[in-house]
Coordinates of N, CA and C in Angstrom, one line a residue:
X1 N 7.0 -17.7 -5.7 CA 6.2 -16.8 -4.9 C 5.0 -16.4 -5.6
X2 N 3.9 -16.2 -4.9 CA 2.6 -15.7 -5.5 C 2.7 -14.3 -5.8
X3 N 3.4 -13.5 -5.0 CA 3.6 -12.1 -5.2 C 4.9 -11.6 -4.5
X4 N 5.3 -10.4 -4.9 CA 6.4 -9.8 -4.3 C 5.9 -8.5 -3.7
X5 N 6.4 -8.1 -2.6 CA 6.0 -6.8 -1.9 C 7.1 -5.8 -2.1
X6 N 6.8 -4.8 -2.9 CA 7.8 -3.7 -3.2 C 7.1 -2.4 -3.2
X7 N 7.8 -1.4 -2.5 CA 7.3 -0.1 -2.4 C 8.0 0.9 -3.3
X8 N 9.3 0.6 -3.5 CA 10.1 1.5 -4.3 C 9.6 1.6 -5.8
X9 N 9.4 2.8 -6.3 CA 8.8 2.9 -7.7 C 9.6 2.2 -8.7
X10 N 10.9 2.3 -8.7 CA 11.7 1.7 -9.7 C 11.7 0.1 -9.6
X11 N 11.7 -0.3 -8.4 CA 11.6 -1.8 -8.1 C 10.2 -2.3 -8.6
X12 N 9.2 -1.6 -8.3 CA 7.8 -2.0 -8.7 C 7.7 -2.1 -10.2
X13 N 8.2 -1.1 -10.9 CA 8.2 -1.0 -12.3 C 9.0 -2.2 -12.9
X14 N 10.1 -2.5 -12.4 CA 10.9 -3.6 -12.9 C 10.2 -4.9 -12.6
X15 N 9.6 -5.1 -11.4 CA 8.9 -6.3 -11.1 C 7.7 -6.5 -12.1
X16 N 7.0 -5.5 -12.4 CA 5.9 -5.6 -13.3 C 6.4 -5.9 -14.7
X17 N 7.5 -5.3 -15.1 CA 8.1 -5.5 -16.4 C 8.4 -7.0 -16.5
X18 N 8.9 -7.6 -15.4 CA 9.2 -9.0 -15.5 C 8.0 -9.9 -15.3
X19 N 6.9 -9.4 -15.2 CA 5.6 -10.2 -15.1 C 5.3 -10.7 -13.7
X20 N 5.9 -10.1 -12.7 CA 5.7 -10.5 -11.4 C 4.4 -9.9 -10.8
X21 N 3.7 -10.5 -9.9 CA 2.5 -10.0 -9.2 C 3.1 -9.1 -8.1
X22 N 3.0 -7.8 -8.3 CA 3.6 -6.8 -7.4 C 2.6 -6.2 -6.6
X23 N 2.8 -6.2 -5.3 CA 1.9 -5.5 -4.3 C 2.8 -4.6 -3.5
X24 N 2.2 -3.5 -3.0 CA 2.9 -2.6 -2.1 C 2.4 -2.7 -0.7
X25 N 3.0 -2.1 0.2 CA 2.6 -2.2 1.6 C 1.1 -1.7 1.8
X26 N 0.8 -0.6 1.1 CA -0.6 -0.1 1.3 C -1.6 -1.1 0.6
X27 N -1.2 -1.7 -0.4 CA -2.1 -2.7 -1.0 C -2.3 -3.9 -0.1
X28 N -1.3 -4.3 0.6 CA -1.4 -5.4 1.6 C -2.3 -5.0 2.7
X29 N -2.1 -3.8 3.2 CA -3.0 -3.3 4.3 C -4.4 -3.2 3.9
X30 N -4.7 -2.7 2.7 CA -6.0 -2.7 2.2 C -6.7 -4.0 2.1
X31 N -5.9 -5.0 1.5 CA -6.4 -6.4 1.4 C -6.8 -7.0 2.8
X32 N -5.9 -6.8 3.7 CA -6.1 -7.3 5.1 C -7.4 -6.7 5.7
X33 N -7.6 -5.4 5.4 CA -8.8 -4.7 5.9 C -10.0 -5.3 5.2
X34 N -10.0 -5.6 3.9 CA -11.1 -6.1 3.2 C -11.5 -7.5 3.7
X35 N -10.5 -8.3 4.0 CA -10.9 -9.6 4.5 C -11.0 -9.7 6.0
X36 N -11.1 -8.5 6.6 CA -11.4 -8.4 8.1 C -10.3 -9.0 9.0
X37 N -9.0 -9.0 8.5 CA -7.9 -9.5 9.3 C -7.4 -8.4 10.2
X38 N -7.5 -7.1 9.8 CA -7.1 -6.0 10.6 C -8.2 -4.9 10.6
X39 N -8.2 -4.1 11.6 CA -9.1 -2.9 11.6 C -8.1 -1.7 11.8
X40 N -8.2 -0.8 10.8 CA -7.2 0.3 10.8 C -8.0 1.6 10.7
X41 N -7.6 2.6 11.5 CA -8.1 4.0 11.3 C -7.2 4.6 10.2
X42 N -7.8 4.9 9.1 CA -7.1 5.4 7.9 C -6.3 6.7 8.2
X43 N -7.0 7.6 8.9 CA -6.3 8.9 9.2 C -5.1 8.7 10.0
X44 N -5.2 7.8 11.0 CA -4.1 7.5 11.9 C -3.0 6.8 11.2
X45 N -3.4 5.9 10.3 CA -2.4 5.2 9.5 C -1.6 6.2 8.6
X46 N -2.3 7.1 8.0 CA -1.7 8.1 7.1 C -0.7 9.0 7.9
X47 N -1.2 9.4 9.1 CA -0.3 10.2 10.0 C 0.9 9.4 10.4
X48 N 0.7 8.2 10.8 CA 1.9 7.4 11.3 C 2.9 7.1 10.2
X49 N 2.4 6.8 9.0 CA 3.3 6.6 7.9 C 4.1 7.8 7.6
X50 N 3.5 9.0 7.6 CA 4.3 10.2 7.4 C 5.3 10.4 8.5
X51 N 4.9 10.1 9.7 CA 5.8 10.3 10.8 C 7.1 9.4 10.7
X52 N 7.0 8.2 10.1 CA 8.2 7.4 9.9 C 8.8 7.6 8.5
X53 N 8.4 8.6 7.8 CA 9.0 9.0 6.5 C 8.7 8.0 5.4
X54 N 7.5 7.3 5.5 CA 7.0 6.5 4.4 C 6.5 7.4 3.3
X55 N 7.1 7.4 2.2 CA 6.8 8.4 1.2 C 5.8 7.9 0.2
X56 N 4.6 8.5 0.2 CA 3.6 8.3 -0.7 C 2.8 9.6 -0.9
X57 N 2.5 9.9 -2.1 CA 1.7 11.1 -2.4 C 0.3 11.0 -1.7
X58 N -0.2 12.1 -1.2 CA -1.5 12.1 -0.5 C -2.6 11.6 -1.5
X59 N -2.5 12.0 -2.7 CA -3.5 11.6 -3.7 C -3.5 10.1 -3.9
X60 N -2.3 9.5 -3.9 CA -2.2 8.0 -4.1 C -2.8 7.3 -2.8
X61 N -2.4 7.8 -1.7 CA -2.9 7.2 -0.4 C -4.4 7.2 -0.4
X62 N -4.9 8.4 -0.6 CA -6.4 8.6 -0.5 C -7.1 7.8 -1.6
X63 N -6.5 7.7 -2.8 CA -7.1 6.9 -3.8 C -7.2 5.4 -3.4
X64 N -6.2 4.9 -2.8 CA -6.2 3.5 -2.4 C -7.2 3.3 -1.3
X65 N -7.4 4.2 -0.4 CA -8.3 4.0 0.8 C -9.5 4.8 0.7
X66 N -9.9 5.3 -0.5 CA -11.1 6.2 -0.6 C -12.4 5.7 0.0
X67 N -12.6 4.4 -0.1 CA -13.9 3.9 0.4 C -13.8 3.6 1.9
X68 N -12.6 3.8 2.5 CA -12.5 3.6 3.9 C -12.4 5.0 4.7
X69 N -12.4 6.1 4.0 CA -12.3 7.4 4.6 C -13.6 8.1 4.9

């Protein structure tokens, strides 16, 4: 595989320790936005992720999408 998609902190850390190319859900969404495959309202995405109990610190979320806010 070219990459693995992991969101859990411990799993991401272990994947990186093993030398895997690790991406998270937010990284995939950002990449799809950059290559114009999807159009996302960042504030709505943040709200919806919180609603489904997707756990990410606000500072991390905003750091990932800072140029889109």
